[in-house]
Coordinates of C-alpha atoms in Angstrom, one line a residue:
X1 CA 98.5 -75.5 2.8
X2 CA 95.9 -76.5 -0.2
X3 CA 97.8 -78.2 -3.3
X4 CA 97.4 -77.4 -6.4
X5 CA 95.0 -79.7 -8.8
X6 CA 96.9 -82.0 -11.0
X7 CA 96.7 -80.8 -14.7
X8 CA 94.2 -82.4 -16.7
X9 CA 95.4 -84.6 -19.6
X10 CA 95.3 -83.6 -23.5
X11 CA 92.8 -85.8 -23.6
X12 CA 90.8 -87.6 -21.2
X13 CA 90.4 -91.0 -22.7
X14 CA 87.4 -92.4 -20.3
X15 CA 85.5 -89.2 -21.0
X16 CA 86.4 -89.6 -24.8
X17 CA 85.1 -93.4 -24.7
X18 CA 82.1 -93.2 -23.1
X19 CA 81.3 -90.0 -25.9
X20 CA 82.7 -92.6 -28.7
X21 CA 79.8 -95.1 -27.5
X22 CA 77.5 -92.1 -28.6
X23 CA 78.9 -91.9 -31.5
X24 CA 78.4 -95.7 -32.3
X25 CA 75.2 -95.8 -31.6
X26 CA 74.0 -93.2 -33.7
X27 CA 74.6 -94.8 -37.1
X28 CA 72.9 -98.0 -35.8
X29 CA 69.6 -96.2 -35.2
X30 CA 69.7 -94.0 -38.5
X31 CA 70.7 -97.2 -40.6
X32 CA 69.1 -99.9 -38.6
X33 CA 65.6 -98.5 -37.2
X34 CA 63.9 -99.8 -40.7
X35 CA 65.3 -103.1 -40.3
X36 CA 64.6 -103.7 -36.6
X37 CA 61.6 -105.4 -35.0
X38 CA 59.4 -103.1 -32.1
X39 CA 61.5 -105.1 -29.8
X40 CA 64.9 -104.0 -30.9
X41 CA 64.2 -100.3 -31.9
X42 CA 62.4 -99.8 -28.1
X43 CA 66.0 -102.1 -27.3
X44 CA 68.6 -99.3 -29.4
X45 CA 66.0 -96.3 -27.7
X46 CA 66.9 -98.1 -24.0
X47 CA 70.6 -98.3 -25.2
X48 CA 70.4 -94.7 -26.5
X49 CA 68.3 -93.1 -23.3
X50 CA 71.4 -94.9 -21.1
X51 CA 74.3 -93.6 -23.5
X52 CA 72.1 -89.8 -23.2
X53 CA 72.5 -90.1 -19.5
X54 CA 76.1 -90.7 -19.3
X55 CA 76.9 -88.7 -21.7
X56 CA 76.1 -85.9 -19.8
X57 CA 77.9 -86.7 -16.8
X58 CA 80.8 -86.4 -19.8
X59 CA 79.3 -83.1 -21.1
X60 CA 79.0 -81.7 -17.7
X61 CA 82.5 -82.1 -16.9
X62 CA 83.8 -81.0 -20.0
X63 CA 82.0 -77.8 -19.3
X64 CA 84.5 -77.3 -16.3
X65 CA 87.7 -78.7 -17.4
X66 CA 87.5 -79.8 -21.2
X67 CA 87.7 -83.3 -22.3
X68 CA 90.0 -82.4 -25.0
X69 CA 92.6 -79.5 -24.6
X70 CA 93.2 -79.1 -28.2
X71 CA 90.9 -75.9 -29.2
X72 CA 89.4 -77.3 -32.3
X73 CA 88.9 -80.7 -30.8
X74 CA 87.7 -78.8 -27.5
X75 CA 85.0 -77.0 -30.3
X76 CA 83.9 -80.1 -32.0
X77 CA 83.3 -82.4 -28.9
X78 CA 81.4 -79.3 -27.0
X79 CA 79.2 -79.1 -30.5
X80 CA 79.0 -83.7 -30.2
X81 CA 78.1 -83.8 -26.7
X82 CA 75.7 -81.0 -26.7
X83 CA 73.9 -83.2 -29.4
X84 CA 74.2 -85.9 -27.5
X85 CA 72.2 -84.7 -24.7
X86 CA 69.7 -83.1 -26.4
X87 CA 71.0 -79.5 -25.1
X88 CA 72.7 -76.7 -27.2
X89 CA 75.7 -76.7 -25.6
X90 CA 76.6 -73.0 -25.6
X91 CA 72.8 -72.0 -24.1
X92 CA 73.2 -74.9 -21.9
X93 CA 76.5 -73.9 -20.9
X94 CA 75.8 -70.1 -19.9
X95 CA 72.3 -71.9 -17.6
X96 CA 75.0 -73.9 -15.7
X97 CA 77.3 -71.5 -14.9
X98 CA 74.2 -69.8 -13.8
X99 CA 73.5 -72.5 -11.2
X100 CA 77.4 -71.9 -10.6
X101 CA 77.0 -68.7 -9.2
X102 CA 73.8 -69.0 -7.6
X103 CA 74.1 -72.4 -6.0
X104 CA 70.4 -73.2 -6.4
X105 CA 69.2 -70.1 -4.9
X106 CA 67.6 -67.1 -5.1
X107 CA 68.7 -66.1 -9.2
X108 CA 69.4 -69.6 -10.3
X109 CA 67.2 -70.1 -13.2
X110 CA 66.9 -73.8 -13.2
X111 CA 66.1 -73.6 -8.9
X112 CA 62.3 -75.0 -7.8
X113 CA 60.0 -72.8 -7.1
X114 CA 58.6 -72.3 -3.7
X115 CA 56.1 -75.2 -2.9
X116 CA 56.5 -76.8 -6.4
X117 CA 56.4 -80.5 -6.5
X118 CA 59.1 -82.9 -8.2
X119 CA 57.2 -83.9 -10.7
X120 CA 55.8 -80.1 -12.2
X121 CA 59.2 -79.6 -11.4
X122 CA 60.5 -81.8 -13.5
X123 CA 58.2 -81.4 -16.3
X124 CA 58.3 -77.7 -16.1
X125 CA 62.4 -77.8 -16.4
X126 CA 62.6 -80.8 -19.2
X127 CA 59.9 -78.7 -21.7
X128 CA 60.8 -75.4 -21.3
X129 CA 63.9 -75.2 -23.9
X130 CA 61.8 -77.0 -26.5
X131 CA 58.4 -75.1 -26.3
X132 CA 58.1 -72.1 -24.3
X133 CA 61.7 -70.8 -24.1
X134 CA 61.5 -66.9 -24.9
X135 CA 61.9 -65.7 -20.8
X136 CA 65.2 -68.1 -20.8
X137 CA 66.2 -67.5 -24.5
X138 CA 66.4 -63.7 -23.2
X139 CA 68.4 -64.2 -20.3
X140 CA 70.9 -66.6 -21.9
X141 CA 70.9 -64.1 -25.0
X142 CA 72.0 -61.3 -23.0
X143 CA 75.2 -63.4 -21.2
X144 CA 76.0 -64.5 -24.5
X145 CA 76.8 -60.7 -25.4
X146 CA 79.0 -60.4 -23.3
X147 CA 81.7 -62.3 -24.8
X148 CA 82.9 -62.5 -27.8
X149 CA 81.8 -65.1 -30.4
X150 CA 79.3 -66.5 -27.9
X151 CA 76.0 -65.3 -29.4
X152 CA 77.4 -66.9 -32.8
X153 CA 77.9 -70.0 -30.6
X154 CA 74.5 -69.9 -29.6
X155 CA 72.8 -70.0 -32.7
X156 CA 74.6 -72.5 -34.5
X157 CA 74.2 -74.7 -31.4
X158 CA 70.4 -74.1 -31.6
X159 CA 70.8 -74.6 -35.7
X160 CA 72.3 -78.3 -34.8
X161 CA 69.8 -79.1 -32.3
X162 CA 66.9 -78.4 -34.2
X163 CA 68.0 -78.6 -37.3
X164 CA 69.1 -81.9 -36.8
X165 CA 65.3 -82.7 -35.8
X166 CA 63.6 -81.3 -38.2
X167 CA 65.5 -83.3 -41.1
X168 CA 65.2 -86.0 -38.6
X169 CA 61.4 -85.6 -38.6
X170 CA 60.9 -85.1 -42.7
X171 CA 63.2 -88.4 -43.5
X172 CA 61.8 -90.9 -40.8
X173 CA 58.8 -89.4 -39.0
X174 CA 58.5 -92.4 -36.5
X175 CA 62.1 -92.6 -36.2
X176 CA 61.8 -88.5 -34.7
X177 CA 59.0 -88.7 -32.6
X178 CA 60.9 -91.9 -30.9
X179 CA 64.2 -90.5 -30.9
X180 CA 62.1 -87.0 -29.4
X181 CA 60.4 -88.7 -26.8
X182 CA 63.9 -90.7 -25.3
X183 CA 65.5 -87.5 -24.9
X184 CA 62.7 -85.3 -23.2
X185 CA 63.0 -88.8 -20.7
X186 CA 66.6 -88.2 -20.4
X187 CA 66.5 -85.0 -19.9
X188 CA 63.7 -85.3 -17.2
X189 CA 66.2 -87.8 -15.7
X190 CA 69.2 -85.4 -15.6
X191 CA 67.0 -82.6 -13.6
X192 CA 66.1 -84.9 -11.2
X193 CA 70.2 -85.6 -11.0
X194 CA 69.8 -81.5 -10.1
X195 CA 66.7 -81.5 -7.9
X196 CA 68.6 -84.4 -5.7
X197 CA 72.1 -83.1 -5.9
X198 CA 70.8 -79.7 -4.0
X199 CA 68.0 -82.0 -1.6
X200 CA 68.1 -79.7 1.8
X201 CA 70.9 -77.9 0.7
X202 CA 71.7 -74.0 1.8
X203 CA 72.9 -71.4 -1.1
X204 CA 73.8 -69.5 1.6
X205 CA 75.9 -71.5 3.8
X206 CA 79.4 -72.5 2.2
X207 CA 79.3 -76.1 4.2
X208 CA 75.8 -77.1 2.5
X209 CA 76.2 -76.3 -1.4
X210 CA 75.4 -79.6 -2.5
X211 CA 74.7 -83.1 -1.3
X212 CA 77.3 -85.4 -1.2
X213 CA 76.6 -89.3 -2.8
X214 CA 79.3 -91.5 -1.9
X215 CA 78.1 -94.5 -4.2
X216 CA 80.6 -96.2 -5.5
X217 CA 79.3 -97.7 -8.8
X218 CA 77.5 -94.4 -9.3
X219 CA 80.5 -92.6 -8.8
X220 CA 82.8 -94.9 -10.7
X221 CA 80.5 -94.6 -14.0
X222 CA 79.8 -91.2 -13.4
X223 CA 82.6 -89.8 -12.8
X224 CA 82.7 -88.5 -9.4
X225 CA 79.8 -86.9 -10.2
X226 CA 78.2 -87.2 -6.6
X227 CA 81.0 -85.5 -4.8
X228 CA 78.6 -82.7 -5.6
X229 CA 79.3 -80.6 -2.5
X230 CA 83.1 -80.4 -3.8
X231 CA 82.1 -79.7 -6.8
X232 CA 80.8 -76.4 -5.7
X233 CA 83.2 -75.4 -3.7
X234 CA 86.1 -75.9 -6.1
X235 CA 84.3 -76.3 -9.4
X236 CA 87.3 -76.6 -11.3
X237 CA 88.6 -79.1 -9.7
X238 CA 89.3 -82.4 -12.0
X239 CA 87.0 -85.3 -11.2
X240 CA 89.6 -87.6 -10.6
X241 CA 91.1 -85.6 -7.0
X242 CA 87.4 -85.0 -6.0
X243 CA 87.2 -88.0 -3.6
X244 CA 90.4 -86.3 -1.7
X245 CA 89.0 -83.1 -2.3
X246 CA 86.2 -84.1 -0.3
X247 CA 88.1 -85.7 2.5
X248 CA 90.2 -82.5 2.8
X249 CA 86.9 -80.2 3.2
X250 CA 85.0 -82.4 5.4
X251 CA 88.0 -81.8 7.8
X252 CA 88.0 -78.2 7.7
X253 CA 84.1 -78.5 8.4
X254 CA 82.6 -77.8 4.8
X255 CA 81.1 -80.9 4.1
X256 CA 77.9 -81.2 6.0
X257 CA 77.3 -84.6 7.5
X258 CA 73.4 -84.0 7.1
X259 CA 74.2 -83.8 3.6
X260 CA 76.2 -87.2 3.2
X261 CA 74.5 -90.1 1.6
X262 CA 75.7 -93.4 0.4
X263 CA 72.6 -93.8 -2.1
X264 CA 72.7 -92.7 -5.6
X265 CA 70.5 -89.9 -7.0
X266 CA 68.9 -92.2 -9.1
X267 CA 68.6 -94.8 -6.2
X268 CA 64.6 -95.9 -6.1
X269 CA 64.8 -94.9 -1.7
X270 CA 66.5 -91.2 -2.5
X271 CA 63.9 -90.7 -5.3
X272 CA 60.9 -91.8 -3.6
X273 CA 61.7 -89.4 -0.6
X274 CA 62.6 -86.4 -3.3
X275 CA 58.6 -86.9 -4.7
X276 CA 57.8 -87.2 -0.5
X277 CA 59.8 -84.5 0.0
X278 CA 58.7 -82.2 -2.4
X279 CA 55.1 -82.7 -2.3
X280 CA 52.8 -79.9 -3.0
X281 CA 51.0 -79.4 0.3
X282 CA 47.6 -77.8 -0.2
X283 CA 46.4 -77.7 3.3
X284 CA 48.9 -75.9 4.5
X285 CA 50.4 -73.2 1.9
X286 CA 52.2 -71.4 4.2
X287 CA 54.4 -74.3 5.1
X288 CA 57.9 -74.5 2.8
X289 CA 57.8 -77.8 2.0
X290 CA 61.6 -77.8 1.4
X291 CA 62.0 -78.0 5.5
X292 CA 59.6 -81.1 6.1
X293 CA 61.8 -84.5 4.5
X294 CA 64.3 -86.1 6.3
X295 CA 68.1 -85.5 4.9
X296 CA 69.1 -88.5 2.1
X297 CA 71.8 -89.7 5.1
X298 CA 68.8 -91.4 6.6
X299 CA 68.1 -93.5 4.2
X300 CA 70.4 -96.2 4.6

């Protein structure tokens, strides 16, 4: 018999804490950037580009079981974290429940295309909200329609984001185009999270959803966040019983062991194979390079 998942807390105060750090960092870049040496702004842009990355394994969560159960808290902190990762949270939101239903197959918007490399990959996926957006606007537009107060979501999330740049850009030029280029890097970072989180994986078999990290420091500062194959399966799960989760669908055969790995996606070994992977392949286009890598379970 399957148990029911815990309920989440009013507030999840590791989730909260690692947003707060956000939230402390901000005023030290507006107020300090003028005073700072070119060693210690490119040291608060590290410190920010770090705080971007785990904030989304905080925003992606909350998109599944909020952070804060409270509606106008719940509200505020999707509007914060959406900031905080450079993504308007109610567009971004609609894209990932995209991936949801698709499971990085055929539909998914944010999928590889056949025989593209990681790298145009990754490129393609990290500038195409900021510059050339209209195709995905449109899709995204038309999901926002169908529930109410969505579309009015949308906008003022784009509004925010942009916004938020813009006066950004006419108060501290510099201080833009440096804040700018640390999030496109974050963002690049976070689809390569996506591009090795579905590495060999099957939309179309319910055993080989996602790939499965079972790092321990990755998954203790992330959140469970590499218990991806779970995460599929039972995506509203909490990230605190995905570990058992995990355990109890490996025994009923739908966690493929091909699809285990005790590296990190950000591990140097599980990216270098992705790029290896994922190579464009020229000589031979008829080839889908998405069958020649070995699985990330190799690399040990």
């Amino acid at each position: 018999m399957t148990s029911r998942p815990a309920s989440p807390p009013a507030l999840d105060v590791p989730h909260l804490a690692v947003h707060a750090l956000w939230w402390a960092w901000v005023p030290a870049l507006l107020l300090g950037w003028d005073a700072l040496s070119e060693v210690g702004r490119a040291a608060l842009l590290v410190l920010g580009f770090v705080l971007l990355f785990w904030n989304y394994a905080v925003l992606h969560n909350h998109m599944h079981v909020p952070i804060a159960r409270p509606r106008a808290l719940r509200w505020l902190v999707s509007r914060t974290l959406g900031l905080a990762c450079g993504f308007a949270y109610r567009g971004f939101h609609i894209h990932h429940f995209n991936h949801h239903r698709y499971n990085d197959g055929e539909g998914d918007w944010g999928r590889r295309r056949p025989g593209e490399g990681a790298l145009t990959y990754l490129v393609r996926s990290t500038l195409t909200p900021w510059f050339w957006p209209y195709a995905l606007l449109g899709q995204i537009w038309k999901v926002a329609s169908q529930k109410r107060g969505q579309r009015a979501e949308l906008v003022l999330d784009f509004v925010l984001l942009q916004g938020s740049l813009v006066v950004l850009a006419l108060w501290r030029p510099w201080l833009a185009l440096s804040y700018f280029g640390m999030v496109l890097l974050g963002q690049l970072t976070i689809h390569l999270l996506n591009l090795a989180a579905h590495h060999e994986t099957d939309a179309t078999q319910r055993d080989g959803l996602g790939v499965t990290s079972t790092s321990r420091l990755y998954n203790l500062l992330c959140f469970n966040a590499g218990y991806h194959q779970a995460h599929h399966l039972r995506p509203q799960a909490p990230w605190r019983e995905l570990p058992a989760l995990t355990a109890r669908l490996a025994g009923e055969g739908l966690v493929r062991p091909t699809l285990q790995t005790p590296l990190a996606p950000i591990h140097p070994a599980w990216v270098v194979r992705l790029f290896r992977s994922y190579a464009p392949a020229p000589c031979n286009p008829q080839k889908d390079s998405t069958t020649t890598s070995e699985t990330p379970s190799a690399a040990t």
